[in-house]
Tab-separated table of C-alpha atoms in Angstrom:
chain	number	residue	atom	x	y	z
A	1	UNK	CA	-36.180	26.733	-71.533
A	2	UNK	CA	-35.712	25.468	-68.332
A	3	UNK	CA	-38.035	23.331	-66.413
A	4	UNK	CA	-41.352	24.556	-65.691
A	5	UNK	CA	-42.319	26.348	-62.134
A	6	UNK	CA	-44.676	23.247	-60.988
A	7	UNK	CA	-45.113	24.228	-57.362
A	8	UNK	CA	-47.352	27.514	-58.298
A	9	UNK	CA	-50.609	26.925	-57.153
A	10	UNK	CA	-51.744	30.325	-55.819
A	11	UNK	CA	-49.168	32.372	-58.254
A	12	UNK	CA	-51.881	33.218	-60.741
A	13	UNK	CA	-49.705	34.831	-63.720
A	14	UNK	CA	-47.580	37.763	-62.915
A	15	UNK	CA	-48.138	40.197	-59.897
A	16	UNK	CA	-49.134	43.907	-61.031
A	17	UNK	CA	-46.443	46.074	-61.570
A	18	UNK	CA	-48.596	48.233	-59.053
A	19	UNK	CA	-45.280	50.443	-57.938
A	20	UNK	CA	-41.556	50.395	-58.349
A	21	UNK	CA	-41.076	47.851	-55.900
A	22	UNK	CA	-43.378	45.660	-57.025
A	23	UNK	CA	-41.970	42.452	-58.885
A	24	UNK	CA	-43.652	40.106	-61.717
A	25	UNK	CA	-41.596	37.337	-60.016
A	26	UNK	CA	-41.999	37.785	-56.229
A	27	UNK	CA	-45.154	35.655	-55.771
A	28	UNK	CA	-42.908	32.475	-57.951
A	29	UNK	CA	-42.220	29.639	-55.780
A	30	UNK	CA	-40.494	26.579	-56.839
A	31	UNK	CA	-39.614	23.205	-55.695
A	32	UNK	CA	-37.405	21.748	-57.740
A	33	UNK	CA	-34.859	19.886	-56.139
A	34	UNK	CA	-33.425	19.219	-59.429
A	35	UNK	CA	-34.246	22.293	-61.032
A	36	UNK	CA	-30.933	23.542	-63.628
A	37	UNK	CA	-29.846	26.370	-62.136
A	38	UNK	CA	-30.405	27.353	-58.560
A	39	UNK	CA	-32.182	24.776	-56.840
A	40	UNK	CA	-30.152	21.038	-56.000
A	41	UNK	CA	-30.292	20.481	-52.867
A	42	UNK	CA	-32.071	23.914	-51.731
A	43	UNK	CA	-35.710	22.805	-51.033
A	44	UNK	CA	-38.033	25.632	-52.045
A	45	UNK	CA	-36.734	28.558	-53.825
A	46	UNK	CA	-38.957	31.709	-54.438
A	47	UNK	CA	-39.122	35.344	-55.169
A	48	UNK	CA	-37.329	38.175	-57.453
A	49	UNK	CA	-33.909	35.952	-57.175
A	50	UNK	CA	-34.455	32.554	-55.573
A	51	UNK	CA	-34.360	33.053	-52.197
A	52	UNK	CA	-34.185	29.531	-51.272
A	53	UNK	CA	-35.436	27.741	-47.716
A	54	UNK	CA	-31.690	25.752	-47.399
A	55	UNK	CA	-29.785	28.194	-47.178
A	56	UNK	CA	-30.800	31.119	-45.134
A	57	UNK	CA	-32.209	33.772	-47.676
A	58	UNK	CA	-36.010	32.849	-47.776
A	59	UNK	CA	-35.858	32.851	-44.101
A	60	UNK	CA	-34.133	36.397	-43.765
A	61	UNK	CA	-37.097	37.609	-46.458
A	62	UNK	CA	-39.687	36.231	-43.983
A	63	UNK	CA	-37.896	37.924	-40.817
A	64	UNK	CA	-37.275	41.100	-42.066
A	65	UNK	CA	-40.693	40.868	-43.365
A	66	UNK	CA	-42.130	40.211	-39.532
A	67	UNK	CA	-39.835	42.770	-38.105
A	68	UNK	CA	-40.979	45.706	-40.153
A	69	UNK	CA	-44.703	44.866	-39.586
A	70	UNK	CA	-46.589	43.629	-37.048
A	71	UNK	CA	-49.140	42.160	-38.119
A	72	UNK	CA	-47.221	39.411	-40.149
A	73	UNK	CA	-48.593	36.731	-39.237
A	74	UNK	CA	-48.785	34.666	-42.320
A	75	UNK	CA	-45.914	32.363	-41.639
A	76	UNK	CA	-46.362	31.816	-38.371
A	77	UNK	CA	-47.499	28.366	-38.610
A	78	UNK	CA	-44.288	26.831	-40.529
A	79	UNK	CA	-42.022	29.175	-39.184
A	80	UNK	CA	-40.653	26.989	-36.344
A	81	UNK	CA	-40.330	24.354	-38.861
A	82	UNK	CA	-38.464	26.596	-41.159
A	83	UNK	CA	-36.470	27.793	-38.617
A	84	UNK	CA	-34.866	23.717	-37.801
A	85	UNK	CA	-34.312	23.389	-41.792
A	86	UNK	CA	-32.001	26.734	-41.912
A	87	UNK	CA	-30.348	25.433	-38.654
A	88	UNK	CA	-29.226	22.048	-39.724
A	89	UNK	CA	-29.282	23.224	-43.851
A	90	UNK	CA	-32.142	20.713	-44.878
A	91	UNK	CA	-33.185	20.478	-48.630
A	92	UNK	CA	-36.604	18.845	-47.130
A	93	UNK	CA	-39.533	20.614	-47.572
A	94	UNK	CA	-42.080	17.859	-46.234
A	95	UNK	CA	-42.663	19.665	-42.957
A	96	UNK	CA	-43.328	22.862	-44.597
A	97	UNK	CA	-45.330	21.756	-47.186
A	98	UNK	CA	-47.474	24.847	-47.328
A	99	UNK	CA	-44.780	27.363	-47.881
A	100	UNK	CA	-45.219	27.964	-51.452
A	101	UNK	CA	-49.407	28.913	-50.776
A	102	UNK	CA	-48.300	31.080	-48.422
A	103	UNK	CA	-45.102	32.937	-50.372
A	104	UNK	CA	-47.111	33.167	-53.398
A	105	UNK	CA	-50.669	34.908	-51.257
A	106	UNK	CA	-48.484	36.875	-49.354
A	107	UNK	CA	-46.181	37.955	-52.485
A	108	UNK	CA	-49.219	38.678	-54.508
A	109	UNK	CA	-51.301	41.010	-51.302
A	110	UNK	CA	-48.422	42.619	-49.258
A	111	UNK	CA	-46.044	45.227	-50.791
A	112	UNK	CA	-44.162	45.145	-47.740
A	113	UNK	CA	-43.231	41.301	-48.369
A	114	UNK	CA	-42.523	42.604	-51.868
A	115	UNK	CA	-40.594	45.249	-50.487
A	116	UNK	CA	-38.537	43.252	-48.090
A	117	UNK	CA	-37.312	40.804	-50.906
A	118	UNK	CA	-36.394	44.035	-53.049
A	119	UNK	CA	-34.257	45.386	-49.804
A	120	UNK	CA	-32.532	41.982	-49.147
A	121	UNK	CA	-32.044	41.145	-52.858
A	122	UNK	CA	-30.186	44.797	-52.973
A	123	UNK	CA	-28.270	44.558	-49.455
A	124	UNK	CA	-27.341	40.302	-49.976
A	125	UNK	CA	-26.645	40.702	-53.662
A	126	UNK	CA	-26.798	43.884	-55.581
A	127	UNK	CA	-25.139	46.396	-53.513
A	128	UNK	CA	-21.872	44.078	-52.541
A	129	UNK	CA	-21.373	43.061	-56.081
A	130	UNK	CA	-21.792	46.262	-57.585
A	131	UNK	CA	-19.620	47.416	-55.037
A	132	UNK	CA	-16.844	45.167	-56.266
A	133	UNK	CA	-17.314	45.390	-59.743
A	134	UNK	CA	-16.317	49.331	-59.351
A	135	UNK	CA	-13.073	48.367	-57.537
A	136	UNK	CA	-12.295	46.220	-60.016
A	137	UNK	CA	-13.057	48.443	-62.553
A	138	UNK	CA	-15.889	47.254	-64.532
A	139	UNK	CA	-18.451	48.271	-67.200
A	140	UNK	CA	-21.801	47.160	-68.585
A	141	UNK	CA	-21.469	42.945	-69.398
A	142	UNK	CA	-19.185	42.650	-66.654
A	143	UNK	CA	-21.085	43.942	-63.423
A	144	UNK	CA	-23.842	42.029	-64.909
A	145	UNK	CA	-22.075	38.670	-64.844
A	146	UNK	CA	-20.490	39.894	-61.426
A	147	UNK	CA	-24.094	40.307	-59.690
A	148	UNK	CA	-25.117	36.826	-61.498
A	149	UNK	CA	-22.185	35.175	-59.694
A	150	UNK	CA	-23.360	36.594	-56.487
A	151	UNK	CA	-27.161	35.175	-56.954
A	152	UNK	CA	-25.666	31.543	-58.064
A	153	UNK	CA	-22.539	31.422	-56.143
A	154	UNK	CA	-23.050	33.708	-53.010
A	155	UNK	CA	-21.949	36.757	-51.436
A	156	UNK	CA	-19.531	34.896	-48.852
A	157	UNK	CA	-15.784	33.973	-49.097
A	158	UNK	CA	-16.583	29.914	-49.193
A	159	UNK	CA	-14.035	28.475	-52.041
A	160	UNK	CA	-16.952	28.291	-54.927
A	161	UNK	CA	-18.751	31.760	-54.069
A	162	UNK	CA	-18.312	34.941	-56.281
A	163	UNK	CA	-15.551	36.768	-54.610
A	164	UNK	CA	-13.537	33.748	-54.281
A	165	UNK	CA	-13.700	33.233	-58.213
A	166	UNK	CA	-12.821	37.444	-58.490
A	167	UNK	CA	-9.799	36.187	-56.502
A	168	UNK	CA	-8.668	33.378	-58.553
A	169	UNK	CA	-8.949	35.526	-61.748
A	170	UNK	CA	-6.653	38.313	-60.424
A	171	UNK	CA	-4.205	35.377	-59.963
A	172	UNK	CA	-4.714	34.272	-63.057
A	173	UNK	CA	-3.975	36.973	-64.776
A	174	UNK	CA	-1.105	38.015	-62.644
A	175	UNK	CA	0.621	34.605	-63.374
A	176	UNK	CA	-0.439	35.087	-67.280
A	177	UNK	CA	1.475	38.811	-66.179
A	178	UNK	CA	-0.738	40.862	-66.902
A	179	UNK	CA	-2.546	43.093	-64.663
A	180	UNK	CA	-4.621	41.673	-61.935
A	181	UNK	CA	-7.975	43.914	-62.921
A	182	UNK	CA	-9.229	46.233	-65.577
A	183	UNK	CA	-9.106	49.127	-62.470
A	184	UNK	CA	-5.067	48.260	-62.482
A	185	UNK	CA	-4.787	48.461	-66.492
A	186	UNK	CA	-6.183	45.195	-67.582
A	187	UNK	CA	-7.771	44.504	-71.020
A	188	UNK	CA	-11.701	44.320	-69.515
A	189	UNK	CA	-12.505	41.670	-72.085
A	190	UNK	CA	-9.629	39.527	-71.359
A	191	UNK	CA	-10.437	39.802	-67.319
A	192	UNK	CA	-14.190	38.946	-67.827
A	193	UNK	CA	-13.391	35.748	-70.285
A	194	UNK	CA	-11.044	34.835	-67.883
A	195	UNK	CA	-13.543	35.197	-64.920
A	196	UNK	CA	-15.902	33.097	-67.583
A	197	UNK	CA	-13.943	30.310	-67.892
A	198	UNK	CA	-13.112	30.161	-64.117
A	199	UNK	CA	-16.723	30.211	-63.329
A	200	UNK	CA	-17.734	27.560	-65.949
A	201	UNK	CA	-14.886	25.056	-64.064
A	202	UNK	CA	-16.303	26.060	-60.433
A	203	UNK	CA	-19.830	24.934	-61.677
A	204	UNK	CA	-19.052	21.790	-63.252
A	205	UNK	CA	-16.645	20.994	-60.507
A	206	UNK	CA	-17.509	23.099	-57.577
A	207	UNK	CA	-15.606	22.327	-53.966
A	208	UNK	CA	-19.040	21.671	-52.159
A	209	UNK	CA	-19.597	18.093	-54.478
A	210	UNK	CA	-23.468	18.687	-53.200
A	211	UNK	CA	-24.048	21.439	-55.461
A	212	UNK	CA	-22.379	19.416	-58.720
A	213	UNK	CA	-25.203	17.574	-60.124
A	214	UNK	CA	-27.092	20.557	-59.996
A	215	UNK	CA	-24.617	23.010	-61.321
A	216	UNK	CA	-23.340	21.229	-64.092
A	217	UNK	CA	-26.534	22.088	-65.766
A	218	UNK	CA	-26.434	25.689	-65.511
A	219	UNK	CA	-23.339	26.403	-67.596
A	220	UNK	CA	-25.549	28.059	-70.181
A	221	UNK	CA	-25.896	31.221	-68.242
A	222	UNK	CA	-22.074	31.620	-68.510
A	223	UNK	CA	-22.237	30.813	-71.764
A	224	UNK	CA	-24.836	33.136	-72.849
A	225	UNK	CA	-21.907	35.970	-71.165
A	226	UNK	CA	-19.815	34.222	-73.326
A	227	UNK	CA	-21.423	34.679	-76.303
A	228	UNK	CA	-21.954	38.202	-75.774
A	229	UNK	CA	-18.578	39.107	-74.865
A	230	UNK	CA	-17.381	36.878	-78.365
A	231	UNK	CA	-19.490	39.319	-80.017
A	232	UNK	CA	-18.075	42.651	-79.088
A	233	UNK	CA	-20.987	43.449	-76.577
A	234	UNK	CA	-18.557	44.172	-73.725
A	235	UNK	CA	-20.175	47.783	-73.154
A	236	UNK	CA	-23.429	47.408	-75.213
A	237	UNK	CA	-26.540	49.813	-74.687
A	238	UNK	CA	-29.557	49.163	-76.283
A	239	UNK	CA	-30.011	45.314	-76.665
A	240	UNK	CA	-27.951	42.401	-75.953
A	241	UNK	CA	-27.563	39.156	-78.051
A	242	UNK	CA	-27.349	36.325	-75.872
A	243	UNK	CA	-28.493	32.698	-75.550
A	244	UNK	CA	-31.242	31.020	-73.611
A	245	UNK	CA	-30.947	28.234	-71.514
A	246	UNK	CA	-31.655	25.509	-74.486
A	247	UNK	CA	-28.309	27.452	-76.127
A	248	UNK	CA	-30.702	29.122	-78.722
A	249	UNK	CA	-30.062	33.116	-79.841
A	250	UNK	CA	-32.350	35.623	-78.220
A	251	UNK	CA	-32.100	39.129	-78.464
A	252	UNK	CA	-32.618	40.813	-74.807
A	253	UNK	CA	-34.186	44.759	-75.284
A	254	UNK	CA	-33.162	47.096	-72.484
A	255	UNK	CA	-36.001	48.421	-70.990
A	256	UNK	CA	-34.217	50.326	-67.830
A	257	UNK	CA	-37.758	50.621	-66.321
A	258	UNK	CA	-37.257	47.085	-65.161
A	259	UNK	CA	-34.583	47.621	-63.252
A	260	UNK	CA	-36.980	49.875	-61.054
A	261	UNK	CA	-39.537	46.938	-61.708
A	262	UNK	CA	-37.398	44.451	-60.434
A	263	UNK	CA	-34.568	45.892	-58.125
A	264	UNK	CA	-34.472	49.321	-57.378
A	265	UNK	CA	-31.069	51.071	-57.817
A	266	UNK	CA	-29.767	51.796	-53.971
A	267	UNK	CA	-28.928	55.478	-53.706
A	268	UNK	CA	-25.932	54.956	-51.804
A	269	UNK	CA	-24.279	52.610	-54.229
A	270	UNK	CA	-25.185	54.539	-57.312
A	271	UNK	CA	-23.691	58.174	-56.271
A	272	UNK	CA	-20.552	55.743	-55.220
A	273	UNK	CA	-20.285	54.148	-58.336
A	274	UNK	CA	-21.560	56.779	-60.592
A	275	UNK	CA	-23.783	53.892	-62.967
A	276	UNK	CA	-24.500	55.094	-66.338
A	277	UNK	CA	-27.722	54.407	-68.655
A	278	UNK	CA	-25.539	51.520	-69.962
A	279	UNK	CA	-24.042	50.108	-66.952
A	280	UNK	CA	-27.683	49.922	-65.463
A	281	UNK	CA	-28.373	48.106	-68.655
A	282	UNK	CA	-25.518	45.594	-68.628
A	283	UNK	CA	-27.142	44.694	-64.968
A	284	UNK	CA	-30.722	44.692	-66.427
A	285	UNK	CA	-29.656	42.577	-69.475
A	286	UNK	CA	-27.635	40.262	-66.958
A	287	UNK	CA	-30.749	39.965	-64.789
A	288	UNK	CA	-33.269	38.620	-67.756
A	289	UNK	CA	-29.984	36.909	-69.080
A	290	UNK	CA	-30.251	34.569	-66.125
A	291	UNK	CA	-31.838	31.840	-67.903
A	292	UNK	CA	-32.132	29.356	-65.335
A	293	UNK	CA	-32.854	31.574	-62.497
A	294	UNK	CA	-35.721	30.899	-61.012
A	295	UNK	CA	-36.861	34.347	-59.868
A	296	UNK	CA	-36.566	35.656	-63.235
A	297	UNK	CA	-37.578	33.063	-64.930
A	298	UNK	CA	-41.298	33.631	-65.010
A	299	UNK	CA	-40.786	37.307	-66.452
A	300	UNK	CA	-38.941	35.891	-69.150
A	301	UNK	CA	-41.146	33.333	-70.096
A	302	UNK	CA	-44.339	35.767	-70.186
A	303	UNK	CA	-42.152	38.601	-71.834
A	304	UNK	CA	-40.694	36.139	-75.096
A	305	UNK	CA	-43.559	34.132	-75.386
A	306	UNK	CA	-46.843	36.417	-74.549
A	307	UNK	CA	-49.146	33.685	-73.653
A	308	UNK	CA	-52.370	34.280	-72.279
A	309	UNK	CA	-51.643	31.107	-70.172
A	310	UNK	CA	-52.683	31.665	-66.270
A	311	UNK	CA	-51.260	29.873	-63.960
A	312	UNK	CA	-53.987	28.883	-62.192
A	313	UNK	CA	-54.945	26.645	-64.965
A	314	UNK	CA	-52.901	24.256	-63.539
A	315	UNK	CA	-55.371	23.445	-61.118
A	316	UNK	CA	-57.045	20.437	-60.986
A	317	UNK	CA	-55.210	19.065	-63.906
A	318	UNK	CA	-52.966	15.739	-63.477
A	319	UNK	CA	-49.329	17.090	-64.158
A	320	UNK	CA	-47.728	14.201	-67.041
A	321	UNK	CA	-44.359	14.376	-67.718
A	322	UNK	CA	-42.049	12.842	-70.786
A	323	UNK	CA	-39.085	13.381	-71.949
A	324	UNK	CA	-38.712	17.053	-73.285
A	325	UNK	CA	-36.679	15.874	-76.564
A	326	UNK	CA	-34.918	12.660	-78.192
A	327	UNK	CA	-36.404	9.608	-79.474
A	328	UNK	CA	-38.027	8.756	-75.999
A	329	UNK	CA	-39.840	11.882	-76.412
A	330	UNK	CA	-41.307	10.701	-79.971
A	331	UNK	CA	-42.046	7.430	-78.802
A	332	UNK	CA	-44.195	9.269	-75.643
A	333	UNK	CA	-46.061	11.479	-78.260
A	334	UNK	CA	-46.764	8.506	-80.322
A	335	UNK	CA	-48.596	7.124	-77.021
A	336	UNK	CA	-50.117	10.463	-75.922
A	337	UNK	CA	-52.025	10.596	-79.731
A	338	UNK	CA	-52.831	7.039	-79.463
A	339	UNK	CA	-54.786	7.583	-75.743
A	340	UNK	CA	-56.430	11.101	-77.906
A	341	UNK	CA	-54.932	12.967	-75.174
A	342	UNK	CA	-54.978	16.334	-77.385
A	343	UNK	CA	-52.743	19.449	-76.893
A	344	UNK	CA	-50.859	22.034	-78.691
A	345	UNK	CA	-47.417	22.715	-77.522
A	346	UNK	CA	-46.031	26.841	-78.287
A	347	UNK	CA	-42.706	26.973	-79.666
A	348	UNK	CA	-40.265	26.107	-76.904
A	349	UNK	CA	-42.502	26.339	-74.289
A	350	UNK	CA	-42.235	23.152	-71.593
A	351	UNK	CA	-45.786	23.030	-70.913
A	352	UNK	CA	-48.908	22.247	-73.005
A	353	UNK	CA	-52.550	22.051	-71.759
A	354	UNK	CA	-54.365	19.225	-73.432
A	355	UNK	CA	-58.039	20.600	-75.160
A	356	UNK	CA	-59.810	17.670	-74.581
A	357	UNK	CA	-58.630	16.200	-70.941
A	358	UNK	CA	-57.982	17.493	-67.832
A	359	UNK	CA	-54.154	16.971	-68.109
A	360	UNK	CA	-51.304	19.026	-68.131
A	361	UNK	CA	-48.392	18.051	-70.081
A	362	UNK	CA	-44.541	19.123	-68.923
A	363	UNK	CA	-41.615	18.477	-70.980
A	364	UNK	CA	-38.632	17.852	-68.801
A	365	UNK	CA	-35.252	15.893	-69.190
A	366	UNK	CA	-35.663	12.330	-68.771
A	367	UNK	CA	-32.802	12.459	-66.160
A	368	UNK	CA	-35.555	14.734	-63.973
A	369	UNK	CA	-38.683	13.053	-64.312
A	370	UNK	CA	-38.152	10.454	-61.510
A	371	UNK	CA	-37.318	12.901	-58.815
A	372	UNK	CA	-39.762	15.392	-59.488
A	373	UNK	CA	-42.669	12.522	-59.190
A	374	UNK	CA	-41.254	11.329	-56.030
A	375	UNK	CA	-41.039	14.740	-54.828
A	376	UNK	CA	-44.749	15.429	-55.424
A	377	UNK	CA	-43.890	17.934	-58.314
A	378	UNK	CA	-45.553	15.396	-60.656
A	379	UNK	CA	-48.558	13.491	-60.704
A	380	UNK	CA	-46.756	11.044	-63.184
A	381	UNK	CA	-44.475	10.859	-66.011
A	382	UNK	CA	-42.958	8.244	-68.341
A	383	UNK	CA	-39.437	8.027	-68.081
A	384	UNK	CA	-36.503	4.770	-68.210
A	385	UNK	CA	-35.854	2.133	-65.346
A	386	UNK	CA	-31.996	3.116	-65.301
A	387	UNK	CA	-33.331	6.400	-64.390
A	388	UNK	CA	-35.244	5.586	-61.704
A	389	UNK	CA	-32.243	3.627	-60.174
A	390	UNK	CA	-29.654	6.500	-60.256
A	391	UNK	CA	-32.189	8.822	-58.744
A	392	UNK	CA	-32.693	6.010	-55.912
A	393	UNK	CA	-36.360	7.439	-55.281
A	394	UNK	CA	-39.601	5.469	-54.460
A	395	UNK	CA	-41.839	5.708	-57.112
A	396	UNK	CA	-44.574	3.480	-58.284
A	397	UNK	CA	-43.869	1.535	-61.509
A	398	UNK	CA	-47.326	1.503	-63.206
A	399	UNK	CA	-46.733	0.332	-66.396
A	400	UNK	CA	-43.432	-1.147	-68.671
A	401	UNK	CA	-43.669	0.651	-71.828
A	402	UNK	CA	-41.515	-2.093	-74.124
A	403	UNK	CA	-39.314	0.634	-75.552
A	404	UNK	CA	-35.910	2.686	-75.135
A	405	UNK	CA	-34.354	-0.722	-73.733
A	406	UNK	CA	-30.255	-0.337	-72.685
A	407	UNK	CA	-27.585	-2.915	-71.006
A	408	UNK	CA	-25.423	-0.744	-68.023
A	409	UNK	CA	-22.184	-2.518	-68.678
A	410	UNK	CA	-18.481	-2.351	-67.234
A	411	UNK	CA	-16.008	-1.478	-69.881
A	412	UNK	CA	-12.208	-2.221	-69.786
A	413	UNK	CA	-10.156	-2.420	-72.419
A	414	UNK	CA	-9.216	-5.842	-73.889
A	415	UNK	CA	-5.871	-6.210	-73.055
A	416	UNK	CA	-6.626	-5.544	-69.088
A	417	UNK	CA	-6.052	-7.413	-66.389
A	418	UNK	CA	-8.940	-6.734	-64.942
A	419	UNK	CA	-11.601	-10.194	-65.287
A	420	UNK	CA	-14.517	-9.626	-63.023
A	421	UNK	CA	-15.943	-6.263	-61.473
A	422	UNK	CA	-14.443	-7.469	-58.295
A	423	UNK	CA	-11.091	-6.259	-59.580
A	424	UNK	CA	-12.220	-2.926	-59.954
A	425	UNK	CA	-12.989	-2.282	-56.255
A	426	UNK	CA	-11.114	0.611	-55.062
A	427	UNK	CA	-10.297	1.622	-58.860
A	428	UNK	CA	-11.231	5.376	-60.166
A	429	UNK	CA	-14.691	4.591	-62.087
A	430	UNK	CA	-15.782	7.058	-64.705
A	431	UNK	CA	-19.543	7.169	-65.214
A	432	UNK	CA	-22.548	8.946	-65.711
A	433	UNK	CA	-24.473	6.875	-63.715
A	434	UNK	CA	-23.161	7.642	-60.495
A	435	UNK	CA	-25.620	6.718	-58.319
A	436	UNK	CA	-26.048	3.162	-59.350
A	437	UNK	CA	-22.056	2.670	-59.969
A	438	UNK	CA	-21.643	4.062	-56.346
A	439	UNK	CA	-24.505	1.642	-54.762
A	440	UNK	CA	-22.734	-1.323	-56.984
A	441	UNK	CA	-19.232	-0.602	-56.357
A	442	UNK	CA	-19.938	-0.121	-52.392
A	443	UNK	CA	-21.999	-3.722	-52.020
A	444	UNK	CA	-18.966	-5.695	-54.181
A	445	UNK	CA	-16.509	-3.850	-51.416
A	446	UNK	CA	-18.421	-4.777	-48.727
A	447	UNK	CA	-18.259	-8.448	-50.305
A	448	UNK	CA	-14.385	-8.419	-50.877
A	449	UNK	CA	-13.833	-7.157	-47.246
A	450	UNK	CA	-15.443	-10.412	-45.668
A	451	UNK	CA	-14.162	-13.061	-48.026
A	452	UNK	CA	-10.316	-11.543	-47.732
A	453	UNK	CA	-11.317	-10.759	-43.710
């Protein structure tokens, strides 16, 4: 699964599904900067489908909140604060620190605040997409991978959102000539892998290069689509097979009382577009199907696993991270047992409480581990030196471990003319390191441009 919600102090398991517009996931609040799906760059993201403080959602939650009642008071104190971040676009969260307290309290005691996230999630992302799935004449998989792409991507026209990806698969299949949409004749499954494919290449190399690292990660919820689609689930009913975000099969019930649960049908699009038991499903299926999303992510994780687990038993432990898998995550459990630091970790789960210490174990990638300390997410975590570097974070080096040792060399083949790194400056440089090759690369052109003046 993806990483696990750290920043959840006050969001003590899942809300009371006390009415239809009440939502297991509004009181989640998350701040992962590096989180896989919908958070790079996006400072705190919270609620039923990430509404996230960079970029304009959480704050449009919060105002139509105030509006509507006026006795909203609650986030009055960061509110001016919050106001600067969604002016300039700010991923920082370190002058609204108390945000996620706040979401979560007010989440968990106000149906209105509920209520407002339920009315913008429909109006931002539900209503538009469904809206253009009917035009283009889709069914059940497909308007659920259509309002997916307008959580992830956006509801805008910007060249990575979901509308501009609708419009580059029309082309495509015009220039492939065949018809531009299933409404205009088109085979539906050939349109949707198409749309698949065109979405996998926006997120692993998207037009805003801010959103990259982050995106990159997230290709599993396409390919869970994917995966359906391959096998014949194009207008399915009752279940769905899909993956989850480690790539592993799950099969997804339809229980069409969620969709009340978690985003009431709008009136005015339904008698519009006419959606049947199984085209509400396809959308329900699409909205648990969102593996790394972080509003839905808590549901899922309660509703597969059925721990007991509150999450208020975080408190007062120190959060530890390692390495969620590979032989840096063996050699870290060899260490935890050999401290007696005692847990039991569920099947799949990325958190374990330890029975004998006041500690909290999270498995996360290794590439992650360094940001989320320096970000406060973490108490500490064990993870390698050349990942510290390419996150370029301050951290505090405790302790060298003596293991998982690597050289970060410059390759060329043999037979180049290329003798010292200096005669790379300026040269295309393909890495996976590209913080530290950027840093390196920029301080040997700096030295270049004074010796040749």
């Amino acid at each position: 699964m993806s990483p696990f919600p750290l920043c959840l102090s006050n969001c003590s398991a899942a809300l009371p599904l006390t009415t239809a517009k009440t939502s297991t996931t509004a009181g989640l609040c998350l701040a992962l900067p590096l989180f896989a799906v919908l958070t790079l760059h996006r400072g705190f993201t919270a609620g039923i489908v990430g509404f996230t403080t960079a970029t304009h959602d959480a704050i449009q939650v919060i105002q139509s909140y105030k509006n509507e009642n006026e006795n909203a008071t609650e986030f009055d104190s960061i509110l001016p604060a919050l106001t600067k971040i969604n002016q300039t676009g700010s991923s920082s969260t370190s002058t609204i620190s108390s945000f996620c307290d706040i979401w979560s309290s007010t989440a968990k005691n106000r149906l209105e605040f509920r209520t407002a996230q339920l009315e913008l999630a429909d109006s931002m992302y539900f209503n538009p997409s469904q809206a253009l799935a009917l035009d283009l004449g889709l069914s059940s998989l497909s308007r659920g991978q259509i309002y997916d792409a307008f959580i992830q991507h956006g509801p805008d026209n910007d060249p990575d959102s979901a509308r501009s990806m609708v419009t580059r698969t029309k082309t495509a299949m015009t220039t492939a000539g065949k018809p531009e949409s299933p409404a205009l004749g088109a085979d539906q499954s050939e349109w949707l892998d198409q749309f698949l494919t065109i979405r996998t290449n926006t997120l692993k190399n998207p037009s805003n290069k801010a959103s990259q690292a982050g995106w990159s990660k997230t290709v599993t919820r396409v390919q869970s689509y994917s995966y359906a689609l391959k096998n014949g689930q194009i207008n399915f009913n009752d279940s769905l097979i899909a993956l989850d975000n480690d790539g592993a099969q799950i099969t997804v019930p339809c229980r069409l009382e969620l969709w009340t649960e978690f985003v009431p049908v709008s009136s005015n699009v339904s008698s519009k577009s006419g959606l049947s038991a199984g085209v509400i499903a396809g959308i329900v299926i699409a909205v648990l199907v969102v593996v790394g999303g972080a509003g839905f992510f808590g549901w899922r994780w309660w509703e597969k696993h059925q721990e007991k687990m509150e999450f208020s038993e975080l408190k007062d432990r120190l959060l530890f991270a390692i390495p969620k898998k590979g032989r840096l995550n063996e050699k870290c459990l060899q260490i935890l047992s050999g401290a007696d630091i005692q847990f039991t970790r569920s099947n799949r789960l990325d958190i374990a409480l330890s029975t004998n210490l006041p500690i909290a174990i999270v498995f996360l990638p290794a590439a992650d581990i360094a940001q989320f300390v320096a970000n406060g997410n973490i108490d500490i975590g064990i993870t390698g030196q050349d990942i510290i570097a390419e996150s370029n974070v301050k951290v505090d080096n405790i302790l060298e471990l003596g293991f998982g040792k690597c050289d970060l060399c410059i390759q060329v083949p043999e037979s180049s003319s290329f003798k010292t790194p200096e005669d790379l400056v300026g040269k295309r440089i393909v890495t996976s390191f590209d913080g530290i090759a950027t840093r390196y690369f920029e301080d040997l052109d700096n030295i270049v441009n004074l010796r040749d003046g």
